[in-house]
mmCIF file of C-alpha atoms and ligand atoms in Angstrom:
data_model
loop_
_atom_site.group_PDB
_atom_site.id
_atom_site.type_symbol
_atom_site.label_atom_id
_atom_site.label_comp_id
_atom_site.label_asym_id
_atom_site.label_seq_id
_atom_site.Cartn_x
_atom_site.Cartn_y
_atom_site.Cartn_z
ATOM 1 C CA UNK A 11 -0.272 -0.116 -0.230
ATOM 2 C CA UNK A 12 1.884 2.918 -1.201
ATOM 3 C CA UNK A 13 1.412 6.086 1.411
ATOM 4 C CA UNK A 14 1.835 9.516 0.204
ATOM 5 C CA UNK A 15 1.756 12.649 2.123
ATOM 6 C CA UNK A 16 1.797 15.141 -1.265
ATOM 7 C CA UNK A 17 -1.518 14.635 -2.250
ATOM 8 C CA UNK A 18 -2.012 14.597 -6.302
ATOM 9 C CA UNK A 19 -5.444 15.744 -6.351
ATOM 10 C CA UNK A 20 -5.682 14.311 -9.747
ATOM 11 C CA UNK A 21 -5.111 10.745 -7.925
ATOM 12 C CA UNK A 22 -7.060 11.043 -5.074
ATOM 13 C CA UNK A 23 -10.126 9.833 -5.817
ATOM 14 C CA UNK A 24 -8.163 6.481 -6.526
ATOM 15 C CA UNK A 25 -7.133 6.570 -2.787
ATOM 16 C CA UNK A 26 -8.332 6.320 0.648
ATOM 17 C CA UNK A 27 -7.482 9.431 2.658
ATOM 18 C CA UNK A 28 -6.505 10.718 5.702
ATOM 19 C CA UNK A 29 -7.139 14.348 6.854
ATOM 20 C CA UNK A 30 -5.056 15.254 9.864
ATOM 21 C CA UNK A 31 -5.880 19.015 11.518
ATOM 22 C CA UNK A 32 -4.473 17.841 14.968
ATOM 23 C CA UNK A 33 -4.752 20.946 16.433
ATOM 24 C CA UNK A 34 -7.586 21.102 16.707
ATOM 25 C CA UNK A 35 -10.621 20.372 13.992
ATOM 26 C CA UNK A 36 -10.450 16.931 13.475
ATOM 27 C CA UNK A 37 -9.275 16.455 17.177
ATOM 28 C CA UNK A 38 -12.175 17.741 17.651
ATOM 29 C CA UNK A 39 -14.522 15.834 15.207
ATOM 30 C CA UNK A 40 -12.844 12.542 16.952
ATOM 31 C CA UNK A 41 -13.628 13.839 20.445
ATOM 32 C CA UNK A 42 -17.571 15.335 19.222
ATOM 33 C CA UNK A 43 -18.258 12.130 17.724
ATOM 34 C CA UNK A 44 -16.581 9.453 19.986
ATOM 35 C CA UNK A 45 -18.686 11.537 23.142
ATOM 36 C CA UNK A 46 -22.501 11.173 21.648
ATOM 37 C CA UNK A 47 -22.378 13.014 18.416
ATOM 38 C CA UNK A 48 -23.927 11.133 15.747
ATOM 39 C CA UNK A 49 -22.611 13.401 12.953
ATOM 40 C CA UNK A 50 -20.497 16.027 12.468
ATOM 41 C CA UNK A 51 -21.366 18.426 9.621
ATOM 42 C CA UNK A 52 -17.842 20.486 8.367
ATOM 43 C CA UNK A 53 -18.237 23.620 6.257
ATOM 44 C CA UNK A 54 -15.964 25.911 5.212
ATOM 45 C CA UNK A 55 -17.779 29.509 5.322
ATOM 46 C CA UNK A 56 -19.206 30.671 8.679
ATOM 47 C CA UNK A 57 -21.921 32.135 7.286
ATOM 48 C CA UNK A 58 -23.266 28.823 6.029
ATOM 49 C CA UNK A 59 -22.692 26.940 9.198
ATOM 50 C CA UNK A 60 -25.134 29.316 11.342
ATOM 51 C CA UNK A 61 -27.752 29.530 8.174
ATOM 52 C CA UNK A 62 -27.724 25.691 8.187
ATOM 53 C CA UNK A 63 -27.509 25.542 11.774
ATOM 54 C CA UNK A 64 -30.546 27.794 12.060
ATOM 55 C CA UNK A 65 -32.623 25.723 9.653
ATOM 56 C CA UNK A 66 -31.914 22.149 10.370
ATOM 57 C CA UNK A 67 -31.022 22.781 14.300
ATOM 58 C CA UNK A 68 -27.894 21.772 13.888
ATOM 59 C CA UNK A 69 -25.106 22.792 16.883
ATOM 60 C CA UNK A 70 -22.830 25.413 15.647
ATOM 61 C CA UNK A 71 -19.216 25.413 16.243
ATOM 62 C CA UNK A 72 -16.344 27.116 15.148
ATOM 63 C CA UNK A 73 -13.373 29.260 15.110
ATOM 64 C CA UNK A 74 -11.475 31.961 13.068
ATOM 65 C CA UNK A 75 -7.263 32.557 13.784
ATOM 66 C CA UNK A 76 -8.324 30.485 16.836
ATOM 67 C CA UNK A 77 -11.320 32.611 18.432
ATOM 68 C CA UNK A 78 -14.677 31.375 18.847
ATOM 69 C CA UNK A 79 -16.555 33.285 15.992
ATOM 70 C CA UNK A 80 -19.107 35.699 17.174
ATOM 71 C CA UNK A 81 -22.456 34.607 17.690
ATOM 72 C CA UNK A 82 -21.467 31.000 18.100
ATOM 73 C CA UNK A 83 -22.095 28.672 21.139
ATOM 74 C CA UNK A 84 -19.083 26.543 20.683
ATOM 75 C CA UNK A 85 -15.765 27.422 19.333
ATOM 76 C CA UNK A 86 -13.334 24.382 18.130
ATOM 77 C CA UNK A 87 -11.824 23.319 21.489
ATOM 78 C CA UNK A 88 -12.326 19.666 22.111
ATOM 79 C CA UNK A 89 -13.045 20.061 25.587
ATOM 80 C CA UNK A 90 -16.606 21.570 24.817
ATOM 81 C CA UNK A 91 -17.628 18.410 23.484
ATOM 82 C CA UNK A 92 -16.376 15.766 25.840
ATOM 83 C CA UNK A 93 -20.084 16.068 27.512
ATOM 84 C CA UNK A 94 -21.844 15.048 24.473
ATOM 85 C CA UNK A 95 -24.419 16.655 22.521
ATOM 86 C CA UNK A 96 -26.713 19.157 24.671
ATOM 87 C CA UNK A 97 -30.276 18.154 23.882
ATOM 88 C CA UNK A 98 -31.356 20.898 26.028
ATOM 89 C CA UNK A 99 -30.883 23.369 23.452
ATOM 90 C CA UNK A 100 -33.907 21.932 21.316
ATOM 91 C CA UNK A 101 -36.607 19.884 21.336
ATOM 92 C CA UNK A 102 -35.364 17.775 18.778
ATOM 93 C CA UNK A 103 -32.698 15.706 20.239
ATOM 94 C CA UNK A 104 -31.789 13.718 16.469
ATOM 95 C CA UNK A 105 -30.872 17.382 15.175
ATOM 96 C CA UNK A 106 -28.637 18.348 18.591
ATOM 97 C CA UNK A 107 -26.908 15.128 17.619
ATOM 98 C CA UNK A 108 -25.137 17.458 14.402
ATOM 99 C CA UNK A 109 -22.372 19.208 15.140
ATOM 100 C CA UNK A 110 -21.896 21.786 12.109
ATOM 101 C CA UNK A 111 -18.409 22.852 12.309
ATOM 102 C CA UNK A 112 -16.251 25.531 10.200
ATOM 103 C CA UNK A 113 -12.461 26.038 11.167
ATOM 104 C CA UNK A 114 -9.624 28.313 9.274
ATOM 105 C CA UNK A 115 -7.844 25.297 7.357
ATOM 106 C CA UNK A 116 -9.366 21.812 8.833
ATOM 107 C CA UNK A 117 -12.611 21.682 7.822
ATOM 108 C CA UNK A 118 -11.584 23.389 4.369
ATOM 109 C CA UNK A 119 -9.194 20.484 4.223
ATOM 110 C CA UNK A 120 -11.669 17.665 4.530
ATOM 111 C CA UNK A 121 -13.579 19.445 1.970
ATOM 112 C CA UNK A 122 -11.047 19.766 -0.416
ATOM 113 C CA UNK A 123 -10.486 15.833 -0.167
ATOM 114 C CA UNK A 124 -13.893 15.084 -0.512
ATOM 115 C CA UNK A 125 -13.652 13.416 -4.103
ATOM 116 C CA UNK A 126 -11.364 10.624 -2.598
ATOM 117 C CA UNK A 127 -12.709 7.119 -2.440
ATOM 118 C CA UNK A 128 -12.978 7.667 1.048
ATOM 119 C CA UNK A 129 -11.972 10.359 3.704
ATOM 120 C CA UNK A 130 -11.067 9.701 7.350
ATOM 121 C CA UNK A 131 -10.467 11.899 9.952
ATOM 122 C CA UNK A 132 -6.956 11.300 11.435
ATOM 123 C CA UNK A 133 -5.875 12.835 15.030
ATOM 124 C CA UNK A 134 -3.244 11.445 17.328
ATOM 125 C CA UNK A 135 -6.565 10.402 19.573
ATOM 126 C CA UNK A 136 -7.530 7.748 16.802
ATOM 127 C CA UNK A 137 -4.291 7.334 14.754
ATOM 128 C CA UNK A 138 -4.592 3.438 15.379
ATOM 129 C CA UNK A 139 -8.421 2.805 14.302
ATOM 130 C CA UNK A 140 -7.664 5.202 11.394
ATOM 131 C CA UNK A 141 -4.961 3.145 10.051
ATOM 132 C CA UNK A 142 -6.872 -0.179 10.311
ATOM 133 C CA UNK A 143 -9.396 1.686 8.815
ATOM 134 C CA UNK A 144 -7.568 2.647 6.168
ATOM 135 C CA UNK A 145 -5.563 -0.881 5.747
ATOM 136 C CA UNK A 146 -9.193 -2.414 5.574
ATOM 137 C CA UNK A 147 -10.016 -0.890 2.239
ATOM 138 C CA UNK A 148 -7.130 -2.099 0.965
ATOM 139 C CA UNK A 149 -6.282 1.082 -0.935
ATOM 140 C CA UNK A 150 -3.006 3.292 -1.738
ATOM 141 C CA UNK A 151 -3.224 5.906 0.779
ATOM 142 C CA UNK A 152 -2.925 9.925 0.774
ATOM 143 C CA UNK A 153 -2.451 11.592 3.940
ATOM 144 C CA UNK A 154 -3.318 15.073 3.786
ATOM 145 C CA UNK A 155 -1.978 17.309 6.428
ATOM 146 C CA UNK A 156 -4.536 20.468 6.748
ATOM 147 C CA UNK A 157 -1.016 22.709 7.834
ATOM 148 C CA UNK A 158 -1.912 26.856 9.089
ATOM 149 C CA UNK A 159 -2.678 29.290 6.172
ATOM 150 C CA UNK A 160 -1.391 26.476 3.433
ATOM 151 C CA UNK A 161 1.948 26.503 5.378
ATOM 152 C CA UNK A 162 3.714 23.364 6.785
ATOM 153 C CA UNK A 163 2.088 22.508 10.268
ATOM 154 C CA UNK A 164 4.333 19.888 12.426
ATOM 155 C CA UNK A 165 1.329 18.697 14.223
ATOM 156 C CA UNK A 166 -0.441 17.683 11.347
ATOM 157 C CA UNK A 167 2.791 15.934 10.021
ATOM 158 C CA UNK A 168 3.260 14.309 13.256
ATOM 159 C CA UNK A 169 -0.251 12.930 13.676
ATOM 160 C CA UNK A 170 0.428 11.390 9.866
ATOM 161 C CA UNK A 171 3.433 10.144 11.258
ATOM 162 C CA UNK A 172 1.390 8.550 13.800
ATOM 163 C CA UNK A 173 -1.060 7.080 11.538
ATOM 164 C CA UNK A 174 1.682 5.791 9.164
ATOM 165 C CA UNK A 175 3.627 3.808 12.538
ATOM 166 C CA UNK A 176 0.340 1.987 13.319
ATOM 167 C CA UNK A 177 0.045 0.701 9.531
ATOM 168 C CA UNK A 178 3.697 -0.142 9.556
ATOM 169 C CA UNK A 179 3.008 -2.424 12.921
ATOM 170 C CA UNK A 180 -0.039 -3.555 11.394
ATOM 171 C CA UNK A 181 1.355 -5.058 8.293
ATOM 172 C CA UNK A 182 4.560 -6.208 9.834
ATOM 173 C CA UNK A 183 4.426 -6.266 13.623
ATOM 174 C CA UNK A 184 7.284 -3.965 13.465
ATOM 175 C CA UNK A 185 8.140 -0.818 12.857
ATOM 176 C CA UNK A 186 11.553 0.170 10.799
ATOM 177 C CA UNK A 187 12.517 3.010 8.752
ATOM 178 C CA UNK A 188 13.551 0.690 6.036
ATOM 179 C CA UNK A 189 9.773 -0.613 5.793
ATOM 180 C CA UNK A 190 8.556 2.750 5.823
ATOM 181 C CA UNK A 191 10.920 3.875 2.848
ATOM 182 C CA UNK A 192 9.597 1.131 0.736
ATOM 183 C CA UNK A 193 6.033 1.825 1.217
ATOM 184 C CA UNK A 194 6.560 5.566 1.160
ATOM 185 C CA UNK A 195 5.976 7.275 -2.666
ATOM 186 C CA UNK A 196 8.000 10.308 -1.502
ATOM 187 C CA UNK A 197 10.546 11.225 1.636
ATOM 188 C CA UNK A 198 7.432 13.306 3.176
ATOM 189 C CA UNK A 199 6.023 10.230 4.963
ATOM 190 C CA UNK A 200 9.642 9.040 5.907
ATOM 191 C CA UNK A 201 9.967 12.509 7.684
ATOM 192 C CA UNK A 202 6.140 12.106 9.068
ATOM 193 C CA UNK A 203 7.255 8.784 10.496
ATOM 194 C CA UNK A 204 10.577 9.347 11.798
ATOM 195 C CA UNK A 205 8.943 12.522 13.429
ATOM 196 C CA UNK A 206 6.431 9.948 14.734
ATOM 197 C CA UNK A 207 9.455 8.430 16.729
ATOM 198 C CA UNK A 208 10.827 10.577 18.022
ATOM 199 C CA UNK A 209 8.016 12.011 19.781
ATOM 200 C CA UNK A 210 6.595 8.745 20.312
ATOM 201 C CA UNK A 211 6.985 8.729 24.376
ATOM 202 C CA UNK A 212 6.300 12.577 24.679
ATOM 203 C CA UNK A 213 3.415 13.509 21.650
ATOM 204 C CA UNK A 214 2.849 16.703 23.799
ATOM 205 C CA UNK A 215 6.130 18.215 23.687
ATOM 206 C CA UNK A 216 5.707 17.604 19.732
ATOM 207 C CA UNK A 217 2.298 19.735 19.663
ATOM 208 C CA UNK A 218 3.925 22.295 21.726
ATOM 209 C CA UNK A 219 7.049 22.682 19.852
ATOM 210 C CA UNK A 220 4.971 23.636 16.381
ATOM 211 C CA UNK A 221 4.097 27.285 15.862
ATOM 212 C CA UNK A 222 0.128 27.240 15.850
ATOM 213 C CA UNK A 223 1.006 25.100 19.360
ATOM 214 C CA UNK A 224 2.685 27.903 20.437
ATOM 215 C CA UNK A 225 -0.104 30.165 19.623
ATOM 216 C CA UNK A 226 -2.729 28.573 21.836
ATOM 217 C CA UNK A 227 -0.336 27.900 24.702
ATOM 218 C CA UNK A 228 -0.575 31.965 24.692
ATOM 219 C CA UNK A 229 -3.952 31.824 24.649
ATOM 220 C CA UNK A 230 -3.779 29.559 27.807
ATOM 221 C CA UNK A 231 -5.356 26.649 25.713
ATOM 222 C CA UNK A 232 -2.383 24.280 27.341
ATOM 223 C CA UNK A 233 -5.303 21.650 28.054
ATOM 224 C CA UNK A 234 -6.358 21.705 24.387
ATOM 225 C CA UNK A 235 -3.413 20.601 23.481
ATOM 226 C CA UNK A 236 -3.124 17.741 26.631
ATOM 227 C CA UNK A 237 -6.374 16.299 25.255
ATOM 228 C CA UNK A 238 -5.334 16.423 21.759
ATOM 229 C CA UNK A 239 -1.385 14.860 22.380
ATOM 230 C CA UNK A 240 -3.597 11.451 23.709
ATOM 231 C CA UNK A 241 -2.266 8.879 21.510
ATOM 232 C CA UNK A 242 -5.211 6.394 20.804
ATOM 233 C CA UNK A 243 -7.492 7.223 23.105
ATOM 234 C CA UNK A 244 -10.629 6.235 20.568
ATOM 235 C CA UNK A 245 -10.970 3.876 18.627
ATOM 236 C CA UNK A 246 -13.336 5.258 15.844
ATOM 237 C CA UNK A 247 -12.516 6.119 12.438
ATOM 238 C CA UNK A 248 -14.769 9.187 11.773
ATOM 239 C CA UNK A 249 -15.420 8.957 7.785
ATOM 240 C CA UNK A 250 -17.173 11.723 5.529
ATOM 241 C CA UNK A 251 -20.242 9.978 3.896
ATOM 242 C CA UNK A 252 -22.154 12.626 1.789
ATOM 243 C CA UNK A 253 -22.069 15.774 3.719
ATOM 244 C CA UNK A 254 -21.582 14.762 6.964
ATOM 245 C CA UNK A 255 -18.935 12.936 9.218
ATOM 246 C CA UNK A 256 -19.871 9.893 11.106
ATOM 247 C CA UNK A 257 -18.468 7.441 13.127
ATOM 248 C CA UNK A 258 -18.895 5.039 10.543
ATOM 249 C CA UNK A 259 -20.505 2.273 12.640
ATOM 250 C CA UNK A 260 -24.414 3.028 11.885
HETATM 251 C C1 MLT B 301 -8.148 24.845 12.163
HETATM 252 O O1 MLT B 301 -8.689 24.902 11.158
HETATM 253 O O2 MLT B 301 -7.185 25.947 11.616
HETATM 254 C C2 MLT B 301 -7.865 24.682 13.666
HETATM 255 O O3 MLT B 301 -8.251 23.825 13.842
HETATM 256 C C3 MLT B 301 -7.610 26.316 14.519
HETATM 257 C C4 MLT B 301 -7.538 25.884 15.824
HETATM 258 O O4 MLT B 301 -8.998 26.396 16.183
HETATM 259 O O5 MLT B 301 -6.845 25.618 16.375
#
């Protein structure tokens, strides 16, 4: 199963794709679905999110530049969703199970990848589960790192590295740099894998080392980083199905 991080849009539809926005969108999506939300609707535009939330009774959440969007009840902190959906907001518990999320980079990256054969949502929280899910598909894998403002970000590459490491453990019962090089289409997955090895015993330091991690720390959001740094906390592989991300278990 060849693995690439530089996803080529022309071949995306032939690959199983995993999108990473470890700080914090994909960690938030994984946390919300693991905590009782049935679906997450990722949208690029904040106005659309509010209109849809109003129309359908979905729970709106989102950030711009890391801050909660004015008029939104929720921002993009995974800690806001640990308690599961607040069905008290509306009488319709079904609709309140749906989170509509718009973020600066993460939800855009998910939308960008939607032509892929399947789009999974990856994070440190579910690295093993998502690796197992893509292995079941048996196709080539594209690792899509959302980055920040179109720029490389350490934490997304670290997330991709942990998933790549889990894929290799599964295939061979071991992880070795030689195997990583054999599977990678280019050197980016190898770099991601080596990064995951470096931070394996202390993923939090990896999340703290990057520019976006530092920005969140300056805003007093260390607990968000601590949450997002938990490796394999959840056993779910959220997948985009039409407009919505679900656990894939319904
Ligand atoms: C994003 O989508 O850009 C991020 O999730 C930003 C954040 O809220 O940390």
